[in-house]
CSV table of C-alpha atoms in Angstrom, one decimal:
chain,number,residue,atom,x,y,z
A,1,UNK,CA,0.0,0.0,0.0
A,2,UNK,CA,1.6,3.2,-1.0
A,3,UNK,CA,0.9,6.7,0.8
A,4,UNK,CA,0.9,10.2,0.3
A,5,UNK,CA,1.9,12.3,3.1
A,6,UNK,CA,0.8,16.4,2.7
A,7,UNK,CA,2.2,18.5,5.6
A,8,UNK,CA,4.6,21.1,6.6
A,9,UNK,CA,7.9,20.9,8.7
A,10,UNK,CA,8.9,19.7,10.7
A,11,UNK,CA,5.5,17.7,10.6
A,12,UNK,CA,6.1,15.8,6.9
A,13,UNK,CA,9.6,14.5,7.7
A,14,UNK,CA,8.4,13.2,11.3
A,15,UNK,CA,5.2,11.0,9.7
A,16,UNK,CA,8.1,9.9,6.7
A,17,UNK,CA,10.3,8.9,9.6
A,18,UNK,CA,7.4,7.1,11.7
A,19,UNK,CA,5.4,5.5,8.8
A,20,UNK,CA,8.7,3.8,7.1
A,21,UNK,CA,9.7,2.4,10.1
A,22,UNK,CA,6.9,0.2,10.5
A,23,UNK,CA,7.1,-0.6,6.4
A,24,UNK,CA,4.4,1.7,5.1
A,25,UNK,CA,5.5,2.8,1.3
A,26,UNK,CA,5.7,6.5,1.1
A,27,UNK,CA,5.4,7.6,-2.6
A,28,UNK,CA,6.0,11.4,-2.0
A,29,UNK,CA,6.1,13.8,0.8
A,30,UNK,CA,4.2,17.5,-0.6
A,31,UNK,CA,3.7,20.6,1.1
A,32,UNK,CA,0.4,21.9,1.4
A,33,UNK,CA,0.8,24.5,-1.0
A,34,UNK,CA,2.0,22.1,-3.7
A,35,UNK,CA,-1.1,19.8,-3.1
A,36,UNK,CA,-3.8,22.8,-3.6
A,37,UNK,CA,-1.7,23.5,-6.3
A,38,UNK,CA,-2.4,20.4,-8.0
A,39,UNK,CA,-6.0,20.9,-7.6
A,40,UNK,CA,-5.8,23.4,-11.1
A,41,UNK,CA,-2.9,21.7,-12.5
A,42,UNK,CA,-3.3,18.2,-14.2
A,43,UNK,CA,0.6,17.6,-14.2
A,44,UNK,CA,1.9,18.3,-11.2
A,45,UNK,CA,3.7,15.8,-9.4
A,46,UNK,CA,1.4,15.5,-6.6
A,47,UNK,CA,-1.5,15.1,-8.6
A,48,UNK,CA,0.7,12.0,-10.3
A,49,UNK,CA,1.5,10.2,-7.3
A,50,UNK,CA,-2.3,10.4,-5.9
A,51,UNK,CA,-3.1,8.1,-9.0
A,52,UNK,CA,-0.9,5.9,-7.7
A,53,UNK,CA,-1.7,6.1,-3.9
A,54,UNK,CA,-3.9,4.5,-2.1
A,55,UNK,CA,-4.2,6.7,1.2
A,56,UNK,CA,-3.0,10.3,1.7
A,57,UNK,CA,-2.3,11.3,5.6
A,58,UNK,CA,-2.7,14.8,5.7
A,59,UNK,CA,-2.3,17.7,8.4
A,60,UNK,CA,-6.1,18.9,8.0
A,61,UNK,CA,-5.2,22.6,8.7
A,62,UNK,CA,-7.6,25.2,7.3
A,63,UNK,CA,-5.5,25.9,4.2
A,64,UNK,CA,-5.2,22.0,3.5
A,65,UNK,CA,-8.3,20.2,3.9
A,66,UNK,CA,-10.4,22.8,1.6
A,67,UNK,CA,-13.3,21.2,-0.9
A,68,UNK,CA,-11.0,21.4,-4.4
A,69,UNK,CA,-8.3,18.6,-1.9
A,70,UNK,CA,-11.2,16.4,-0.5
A,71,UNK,CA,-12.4,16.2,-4.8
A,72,UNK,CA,-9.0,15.6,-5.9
A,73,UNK,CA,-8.7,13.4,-4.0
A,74,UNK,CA,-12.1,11.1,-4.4
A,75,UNK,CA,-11.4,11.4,-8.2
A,76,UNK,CA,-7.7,9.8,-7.5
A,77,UNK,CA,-9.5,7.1,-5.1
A,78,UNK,CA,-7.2,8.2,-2.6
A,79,UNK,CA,-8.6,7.6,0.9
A,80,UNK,CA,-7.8,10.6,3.3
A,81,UNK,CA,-6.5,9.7,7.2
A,82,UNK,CA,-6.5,13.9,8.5
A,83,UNK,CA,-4.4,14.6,11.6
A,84,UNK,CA,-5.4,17.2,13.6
A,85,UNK,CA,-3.7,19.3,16.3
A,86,UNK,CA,-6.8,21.3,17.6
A,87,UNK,CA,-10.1,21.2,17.8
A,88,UNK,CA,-11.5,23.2,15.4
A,89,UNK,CA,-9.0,21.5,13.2
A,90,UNK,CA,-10.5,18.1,14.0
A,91,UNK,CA,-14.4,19.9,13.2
A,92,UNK,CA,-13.3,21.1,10.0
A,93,UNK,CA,-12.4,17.7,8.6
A,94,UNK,CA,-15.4,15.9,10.1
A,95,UNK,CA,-17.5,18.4,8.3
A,96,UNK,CA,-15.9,17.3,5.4
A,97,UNK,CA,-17.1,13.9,5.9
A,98,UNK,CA,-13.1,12.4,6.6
A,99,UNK,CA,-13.4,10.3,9.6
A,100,UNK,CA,-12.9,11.8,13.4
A,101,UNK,CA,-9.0,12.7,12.6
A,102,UNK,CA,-5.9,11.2,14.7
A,103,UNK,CA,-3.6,13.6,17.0
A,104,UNK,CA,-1.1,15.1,15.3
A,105,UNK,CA,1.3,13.2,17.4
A,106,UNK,CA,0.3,10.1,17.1
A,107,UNK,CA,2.1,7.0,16.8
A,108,UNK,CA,3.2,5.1,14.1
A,109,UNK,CA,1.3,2.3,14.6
A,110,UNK,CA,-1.9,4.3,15.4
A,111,UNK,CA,-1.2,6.0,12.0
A,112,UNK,CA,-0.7,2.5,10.2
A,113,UNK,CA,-3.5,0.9,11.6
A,114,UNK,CA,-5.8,4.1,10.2
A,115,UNK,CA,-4.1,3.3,6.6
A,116,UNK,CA,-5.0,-0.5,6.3
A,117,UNK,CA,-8.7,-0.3,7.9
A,118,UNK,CA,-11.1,-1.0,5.2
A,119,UNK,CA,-13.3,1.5,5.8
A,120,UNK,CA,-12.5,5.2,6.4
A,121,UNK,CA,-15.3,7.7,6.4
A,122,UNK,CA,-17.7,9.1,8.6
A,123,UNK,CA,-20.5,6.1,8.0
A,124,UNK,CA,-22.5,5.6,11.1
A,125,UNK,CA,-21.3,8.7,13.1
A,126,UNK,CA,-24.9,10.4,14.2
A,127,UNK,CA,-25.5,13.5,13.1
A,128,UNK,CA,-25.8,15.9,15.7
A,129,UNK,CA,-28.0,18.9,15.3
A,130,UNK,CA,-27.0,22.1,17.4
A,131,UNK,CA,-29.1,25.1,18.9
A,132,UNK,CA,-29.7,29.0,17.5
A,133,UNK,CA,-29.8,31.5,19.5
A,134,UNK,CA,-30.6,35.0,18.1
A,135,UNK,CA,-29.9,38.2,20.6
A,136,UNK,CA,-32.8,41.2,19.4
A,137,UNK,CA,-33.1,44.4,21.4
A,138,UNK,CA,-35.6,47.2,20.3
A,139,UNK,CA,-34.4,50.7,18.7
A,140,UNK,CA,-32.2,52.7,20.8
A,141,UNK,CA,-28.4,50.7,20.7
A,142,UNK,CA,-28.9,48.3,24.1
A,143,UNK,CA,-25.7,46.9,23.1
A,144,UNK,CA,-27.3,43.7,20.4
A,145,UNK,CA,-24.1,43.3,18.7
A,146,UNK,CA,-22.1,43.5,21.9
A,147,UNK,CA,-23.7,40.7,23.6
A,148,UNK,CA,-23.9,38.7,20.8
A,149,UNK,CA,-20.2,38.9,20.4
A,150,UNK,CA,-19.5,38.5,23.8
A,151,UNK,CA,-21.8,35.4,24.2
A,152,UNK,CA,-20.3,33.8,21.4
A,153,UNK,CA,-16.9,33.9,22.6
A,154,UNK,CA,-17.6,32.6,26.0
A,155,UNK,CA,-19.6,29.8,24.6
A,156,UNK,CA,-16.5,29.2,22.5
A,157,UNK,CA,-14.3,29.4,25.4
A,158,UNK,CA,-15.6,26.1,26.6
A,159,UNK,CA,-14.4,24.1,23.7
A,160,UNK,CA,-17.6,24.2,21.7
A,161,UNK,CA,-17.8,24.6,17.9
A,162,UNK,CA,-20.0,28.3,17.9
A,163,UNK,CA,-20.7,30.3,15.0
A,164,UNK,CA,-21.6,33.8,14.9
A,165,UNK,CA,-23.7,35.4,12.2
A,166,UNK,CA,-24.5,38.8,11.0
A,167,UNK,CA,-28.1,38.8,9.8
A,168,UNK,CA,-28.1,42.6,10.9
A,169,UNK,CA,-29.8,44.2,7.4
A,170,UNK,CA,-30.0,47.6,8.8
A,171,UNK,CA,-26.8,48.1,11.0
A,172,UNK,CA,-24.5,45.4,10.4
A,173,UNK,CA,-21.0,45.9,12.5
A,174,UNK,CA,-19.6,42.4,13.4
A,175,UNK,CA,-16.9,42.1,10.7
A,176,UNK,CA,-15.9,46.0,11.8
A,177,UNK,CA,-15.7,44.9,15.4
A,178,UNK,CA,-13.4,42.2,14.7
A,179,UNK,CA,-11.4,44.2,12.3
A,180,UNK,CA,-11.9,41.4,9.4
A,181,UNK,CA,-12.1,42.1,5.7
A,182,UNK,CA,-15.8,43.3,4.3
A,183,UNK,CA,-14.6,42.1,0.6
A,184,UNK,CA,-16.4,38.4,1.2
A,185,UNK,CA,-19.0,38.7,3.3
A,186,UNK,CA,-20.2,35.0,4.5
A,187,UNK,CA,-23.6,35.0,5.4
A,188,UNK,CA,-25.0,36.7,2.4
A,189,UNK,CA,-23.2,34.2,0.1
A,190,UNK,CA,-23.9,31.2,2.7
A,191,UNK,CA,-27.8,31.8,2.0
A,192,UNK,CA,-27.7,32.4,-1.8
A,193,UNK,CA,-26.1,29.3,-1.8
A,194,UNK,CA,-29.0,28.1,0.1
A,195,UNK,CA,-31.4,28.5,-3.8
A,196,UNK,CA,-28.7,25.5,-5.5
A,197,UNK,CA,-28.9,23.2,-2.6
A,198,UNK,CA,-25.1,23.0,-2.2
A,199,UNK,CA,-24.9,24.7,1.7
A,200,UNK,CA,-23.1,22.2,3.2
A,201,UNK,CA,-20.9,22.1,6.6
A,202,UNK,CA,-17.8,21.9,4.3
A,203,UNK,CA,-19.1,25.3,2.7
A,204,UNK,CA,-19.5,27.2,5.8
A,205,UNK,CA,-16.4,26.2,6.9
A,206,UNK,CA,-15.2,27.7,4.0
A,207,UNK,CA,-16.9,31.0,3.8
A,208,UNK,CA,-16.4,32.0,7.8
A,209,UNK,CA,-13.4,33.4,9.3
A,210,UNK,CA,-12.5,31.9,12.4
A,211,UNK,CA,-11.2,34.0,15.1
A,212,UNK,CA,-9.2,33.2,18.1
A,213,UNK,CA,-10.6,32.9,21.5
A,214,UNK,CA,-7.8,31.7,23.6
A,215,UNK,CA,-6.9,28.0,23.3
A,216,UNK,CA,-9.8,28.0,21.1
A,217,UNK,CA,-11.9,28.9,17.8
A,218,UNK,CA,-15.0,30.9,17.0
A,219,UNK,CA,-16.4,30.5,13.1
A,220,UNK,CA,-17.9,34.2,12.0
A,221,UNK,CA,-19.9,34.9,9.1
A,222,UNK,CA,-20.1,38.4,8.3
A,223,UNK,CA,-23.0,39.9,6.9
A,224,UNK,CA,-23.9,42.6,4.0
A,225,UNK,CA,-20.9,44.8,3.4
A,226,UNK,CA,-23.4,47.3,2.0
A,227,UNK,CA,-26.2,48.5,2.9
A,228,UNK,CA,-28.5,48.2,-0.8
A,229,UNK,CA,-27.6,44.4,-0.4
A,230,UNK,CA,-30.2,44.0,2.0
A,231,UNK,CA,-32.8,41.6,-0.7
A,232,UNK,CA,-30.0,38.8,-0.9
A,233,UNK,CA,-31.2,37.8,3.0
A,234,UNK,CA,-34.7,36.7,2.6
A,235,UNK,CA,-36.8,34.7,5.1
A,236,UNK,CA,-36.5,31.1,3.0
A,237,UNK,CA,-32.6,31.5,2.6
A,238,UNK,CA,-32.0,32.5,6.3
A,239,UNK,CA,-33.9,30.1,7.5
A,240,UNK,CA,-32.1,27.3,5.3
A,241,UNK,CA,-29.0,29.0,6.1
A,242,UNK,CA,-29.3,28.8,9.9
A,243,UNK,CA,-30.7,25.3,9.2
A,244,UNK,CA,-27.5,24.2,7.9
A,245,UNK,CA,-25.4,25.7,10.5
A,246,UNK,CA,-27.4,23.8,13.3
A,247,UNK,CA,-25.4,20.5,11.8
A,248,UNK,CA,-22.4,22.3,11.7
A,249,UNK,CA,-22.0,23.9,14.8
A,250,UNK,CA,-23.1,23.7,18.7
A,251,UNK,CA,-24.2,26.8,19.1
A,252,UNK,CA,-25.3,29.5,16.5
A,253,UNK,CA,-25.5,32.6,18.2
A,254,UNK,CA,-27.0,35.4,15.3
A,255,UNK,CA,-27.0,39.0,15.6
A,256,UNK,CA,-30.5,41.0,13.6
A,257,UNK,CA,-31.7,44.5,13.1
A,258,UNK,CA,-34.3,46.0,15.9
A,259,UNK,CA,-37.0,46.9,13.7
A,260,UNK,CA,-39.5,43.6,13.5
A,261,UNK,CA,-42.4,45.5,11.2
A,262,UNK,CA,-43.8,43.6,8.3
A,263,UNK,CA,-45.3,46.8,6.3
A,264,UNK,CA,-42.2,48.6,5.5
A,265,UNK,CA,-42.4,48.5,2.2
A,266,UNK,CA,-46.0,49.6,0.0
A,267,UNK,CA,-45.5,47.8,-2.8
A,268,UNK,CA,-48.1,46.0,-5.2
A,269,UNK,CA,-45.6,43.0,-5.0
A,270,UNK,CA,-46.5,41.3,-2.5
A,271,UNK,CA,-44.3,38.4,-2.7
A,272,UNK,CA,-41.1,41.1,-2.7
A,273,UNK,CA,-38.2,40.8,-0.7
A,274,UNK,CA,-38.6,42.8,2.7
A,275,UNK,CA,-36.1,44.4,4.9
A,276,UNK,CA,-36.7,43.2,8.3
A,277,UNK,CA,-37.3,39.8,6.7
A,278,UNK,CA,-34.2,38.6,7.8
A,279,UNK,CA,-34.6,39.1,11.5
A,280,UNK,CA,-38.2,38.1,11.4
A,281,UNK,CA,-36.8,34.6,9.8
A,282,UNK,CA,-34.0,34.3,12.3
A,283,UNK,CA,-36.4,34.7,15.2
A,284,UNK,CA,-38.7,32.4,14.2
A,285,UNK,CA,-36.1,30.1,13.1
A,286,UNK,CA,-35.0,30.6,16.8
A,287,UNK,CA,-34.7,27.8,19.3
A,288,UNK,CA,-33.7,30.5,22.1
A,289,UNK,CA,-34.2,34.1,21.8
A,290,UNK,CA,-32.0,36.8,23.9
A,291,UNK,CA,-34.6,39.8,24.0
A,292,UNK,CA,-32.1,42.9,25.3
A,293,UNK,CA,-33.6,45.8,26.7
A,294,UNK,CA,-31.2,49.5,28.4
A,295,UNK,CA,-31.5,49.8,32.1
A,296,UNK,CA,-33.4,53.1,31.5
A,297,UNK,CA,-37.2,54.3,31.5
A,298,UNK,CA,-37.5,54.8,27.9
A,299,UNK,CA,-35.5,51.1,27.2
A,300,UNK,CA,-37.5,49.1,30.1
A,301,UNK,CA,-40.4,50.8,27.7
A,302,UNK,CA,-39.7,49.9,24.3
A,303,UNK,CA,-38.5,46.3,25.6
A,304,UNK,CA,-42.2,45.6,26.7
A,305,UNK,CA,-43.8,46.5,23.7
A,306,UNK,CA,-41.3,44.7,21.4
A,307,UNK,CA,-41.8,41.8,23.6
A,308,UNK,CA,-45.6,41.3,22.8
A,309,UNK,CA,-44.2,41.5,19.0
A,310,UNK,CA,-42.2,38.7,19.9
A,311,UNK,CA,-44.4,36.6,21.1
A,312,UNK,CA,-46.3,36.9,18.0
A,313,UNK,CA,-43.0,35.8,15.7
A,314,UNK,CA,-41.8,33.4,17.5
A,315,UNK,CA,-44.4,31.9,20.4
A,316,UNK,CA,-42.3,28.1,20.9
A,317,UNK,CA,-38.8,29.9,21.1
A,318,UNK,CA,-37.3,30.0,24.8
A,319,UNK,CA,-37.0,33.3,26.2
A,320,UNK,CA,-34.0,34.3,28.3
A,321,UNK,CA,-34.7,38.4,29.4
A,322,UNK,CA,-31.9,40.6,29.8
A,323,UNK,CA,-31.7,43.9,30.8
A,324,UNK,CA,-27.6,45.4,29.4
A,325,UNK,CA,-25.9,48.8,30.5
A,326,UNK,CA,-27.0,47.9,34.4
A,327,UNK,CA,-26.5,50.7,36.5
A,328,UNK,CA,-28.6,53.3,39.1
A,329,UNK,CA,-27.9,56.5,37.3
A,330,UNK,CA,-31.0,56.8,35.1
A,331,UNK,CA,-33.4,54.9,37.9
A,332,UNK,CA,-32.3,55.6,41.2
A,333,UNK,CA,-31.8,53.4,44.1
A,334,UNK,CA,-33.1,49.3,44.2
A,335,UNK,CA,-32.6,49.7,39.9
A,336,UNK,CA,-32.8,46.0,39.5
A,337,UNK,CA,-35.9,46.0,41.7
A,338,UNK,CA,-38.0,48.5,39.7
A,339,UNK,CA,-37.2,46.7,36.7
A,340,UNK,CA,-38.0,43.5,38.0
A,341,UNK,CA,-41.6,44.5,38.9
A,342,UNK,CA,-42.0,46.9,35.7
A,343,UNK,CA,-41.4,43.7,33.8
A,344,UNK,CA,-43.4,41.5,36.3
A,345,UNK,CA,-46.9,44.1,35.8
A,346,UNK,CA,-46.5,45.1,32.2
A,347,UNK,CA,-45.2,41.8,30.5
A,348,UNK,CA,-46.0,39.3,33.3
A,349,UNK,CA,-42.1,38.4,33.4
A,350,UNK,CA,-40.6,36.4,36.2
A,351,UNK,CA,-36.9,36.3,34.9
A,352,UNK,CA,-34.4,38.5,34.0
A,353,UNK,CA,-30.9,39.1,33.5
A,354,UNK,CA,-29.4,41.7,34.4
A,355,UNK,CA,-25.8,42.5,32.8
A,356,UNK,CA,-24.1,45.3,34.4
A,357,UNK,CA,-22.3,48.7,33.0
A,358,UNK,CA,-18.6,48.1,32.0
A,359,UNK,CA,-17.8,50.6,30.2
A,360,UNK,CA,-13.6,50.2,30.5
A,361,UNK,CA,-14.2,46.8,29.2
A,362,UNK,CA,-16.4,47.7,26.2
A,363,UNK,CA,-13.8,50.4,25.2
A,364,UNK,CA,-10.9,48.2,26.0
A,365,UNK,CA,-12.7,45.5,23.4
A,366,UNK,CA,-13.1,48.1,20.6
A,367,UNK,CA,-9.7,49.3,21.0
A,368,UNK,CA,-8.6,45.4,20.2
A,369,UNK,CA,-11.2,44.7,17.6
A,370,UNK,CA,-12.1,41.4,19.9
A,371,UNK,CA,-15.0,40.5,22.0
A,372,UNK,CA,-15.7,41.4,25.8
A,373,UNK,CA,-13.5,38.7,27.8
A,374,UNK,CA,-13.2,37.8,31.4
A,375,UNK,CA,-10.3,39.5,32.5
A,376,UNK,CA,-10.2,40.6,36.6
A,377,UNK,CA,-12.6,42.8,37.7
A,378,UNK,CA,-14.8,42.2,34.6
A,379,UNK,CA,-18.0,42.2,35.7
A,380,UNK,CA,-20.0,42.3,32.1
A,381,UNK,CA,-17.4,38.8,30.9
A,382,UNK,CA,-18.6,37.2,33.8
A,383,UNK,CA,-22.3,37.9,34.0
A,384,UNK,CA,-22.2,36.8,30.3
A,385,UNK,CA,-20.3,33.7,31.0
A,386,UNK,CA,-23.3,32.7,33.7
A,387,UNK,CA,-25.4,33.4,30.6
A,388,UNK,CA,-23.8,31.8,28.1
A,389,UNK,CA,-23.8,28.5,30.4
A,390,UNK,CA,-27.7,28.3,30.3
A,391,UNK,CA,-27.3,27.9,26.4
């Protein structure tokens, strides 16, 4: 059996090493650039020698394991054993359908045994399905995009696989808060992609950035990087959109627009695209909602009527209340207390959370184009950490 091996240094001379010394054939050692390479020219070498192999064992990084390899490769007949040093790593090939990938130290004989099993794939792994969550907050900035964020990265803190998306048709800010390039927007693409049938888990993979949490990964998909692009997210391509994502990630935590009005538009066509389509499909799409109200009169106000809007959208989803910007200034003393029993009279609410003013932190996460995180004497991270957990 002869064997491919795709990975950089010092990582392709180590598996050479290991994998001759128990007697597997290697027929040529590639770097990664070289193999995608080969994927748009029909004679280079490495294209040549996965005729010829039967297995390629590949370091599925990002740049690697991306949907012109995986092809090559089924149209050589060259089985693919992934290693993977990290867990988003190890996500990103099984959402390419490679079986659950090896450690990226593993032994030789692990390695071996991978190469001579006669079945490699991801047959009879069970699908698992995960949960959206979409944060929605009525006119007046009560800090939507800021929780999302934040609640995405401490869900992703814990080792899950979270995405975060930008359904925001209106205002959308999440690829300027995390400083990444508005050139490719993912979401938008991700749901016309929805009309052809060929959304996938690979494909999202491929159209969201992932950005660094610690030790750990969250997937972004940024939304319209213009405003007058607002038609391309319409209610049947979210919702297929965020359907897709549930088998591709744990947690989908999506960021939409305040306004929630289906009348926006006087038109004769009344199958036409409408603005606040999007976030009307996300929320019913929902399987928790984060309604966000400001710890002020005039917020605590508009919360309670967007809430009986809510209900009407999306009556199944689970609510979790939460009241952002927490502070006395604008209510007096007991704050939490009058809100509590203003939510209690007027929209018969028994919960709420209530996430306190930080405003260093918010700054200090602007300043570094990254989410709120705990840090010490962090009192937003860590009320949004207690949050995150009931997810």
């Amino acid at each position: 059996m002869s064997v491919v091996v795709a990975a950089d240094e010092p990582h392709g001379s180590r598996l050479v090493s290991l994998l001759g010394g128990v007697g597997v054939e290697i027929e040529l050692l590639v770097r990664p650039s070289e193999l995608v390479g080969a994927t748009t020219n029909p004679n280079h070498r490495a294209r040549e020698a996965l005729r010829e192999a039967d297995t390629i064992v590949l370091h599925a990084t990002r740049t690697l394991l991306v949907a012109d390899v995986v092809a090559l490769c089924d149209r050589s007949g060259t089985r693919i054993v992934a290693l993977a040093d990290r867990s988003a790593e190890r996500r990103a090939a099984i959402a390419f359908g490679v079986a659950d990938p090896l450690p990226l130290d593993a032994g030789a004989t692990e390695i071996a045994d991978a190469i001579s099993a006669h079945e490699i794939g991801s047959a009879g792994r069970e699908e698992t399905r995960g949960s959206v969550t979409v944060v929605w907050g009525p006119h007046g900035a009560p800090g939507r995009t800021t929780v999302a964020l934040a609640l995405a990265a401490a869900a992703a803190a814990t080792g899950k696989r979270v995405a975060l998306v930008d359904a925001d048709t209106h205002a959308p800010s999440i690829a300027q808060r995390l400083a990444l390039s508005e050139e490719a927007p993912g979401f938008p693409i991700a749901c016309r992609q929805t009309d052809y049938g060929i959304l996938d888990g690979a494909e999202l993979t491929r159209l969201s950035v992932p950005v660094e949490i610690g030790a750990h990964l969250m997937e972004v998909l940024a939304g319209i990087n213009r405003p007058s692009r607002w038609p391309e997210l319409t209610a049947p391509r979210v919702q297929g959109a965020l359907d897709t994502a549930r088998g591709w990630a744990d947690h989908v935590i999506v960021d939409v627009a305040a306004p929630l009005d289906t009348d926006e538009v006087v038109s004769s066509d009344v199958d036409g695209p409408r603005r606040n389509q999007a976030a009307l499909a996300a929320i019913s799409e929902a399987d928790a909602l984060v309604t966000l109200g400001s710890a002020d009169p005039v917020g605590v106000a508009r919360l309670v009527r967007g809430l009986a809007r809510i209900d009407e959208i999306a009556p199944r989803a689970r609510r979790i209340l939460a009241v952002n910007r927490m502070r006395t200034g604008p209510l007096g003393l007991d704050a939490e207390g009058q809100i509590t029993r203003a939510l209690e009279q007027f929209a018969d609410v028994k919960k709420c959370w209530f996430l306190p003013d930080d405003p260093r932190a918010a700054d200090r996460a602007l300043l570094g184009s990254q989410p709120i995180l705990p840090r010490r004497r962090a009192p937003f991270a860590h009320a949004i950490a207690r949050l995150a957990a009931t997810l």
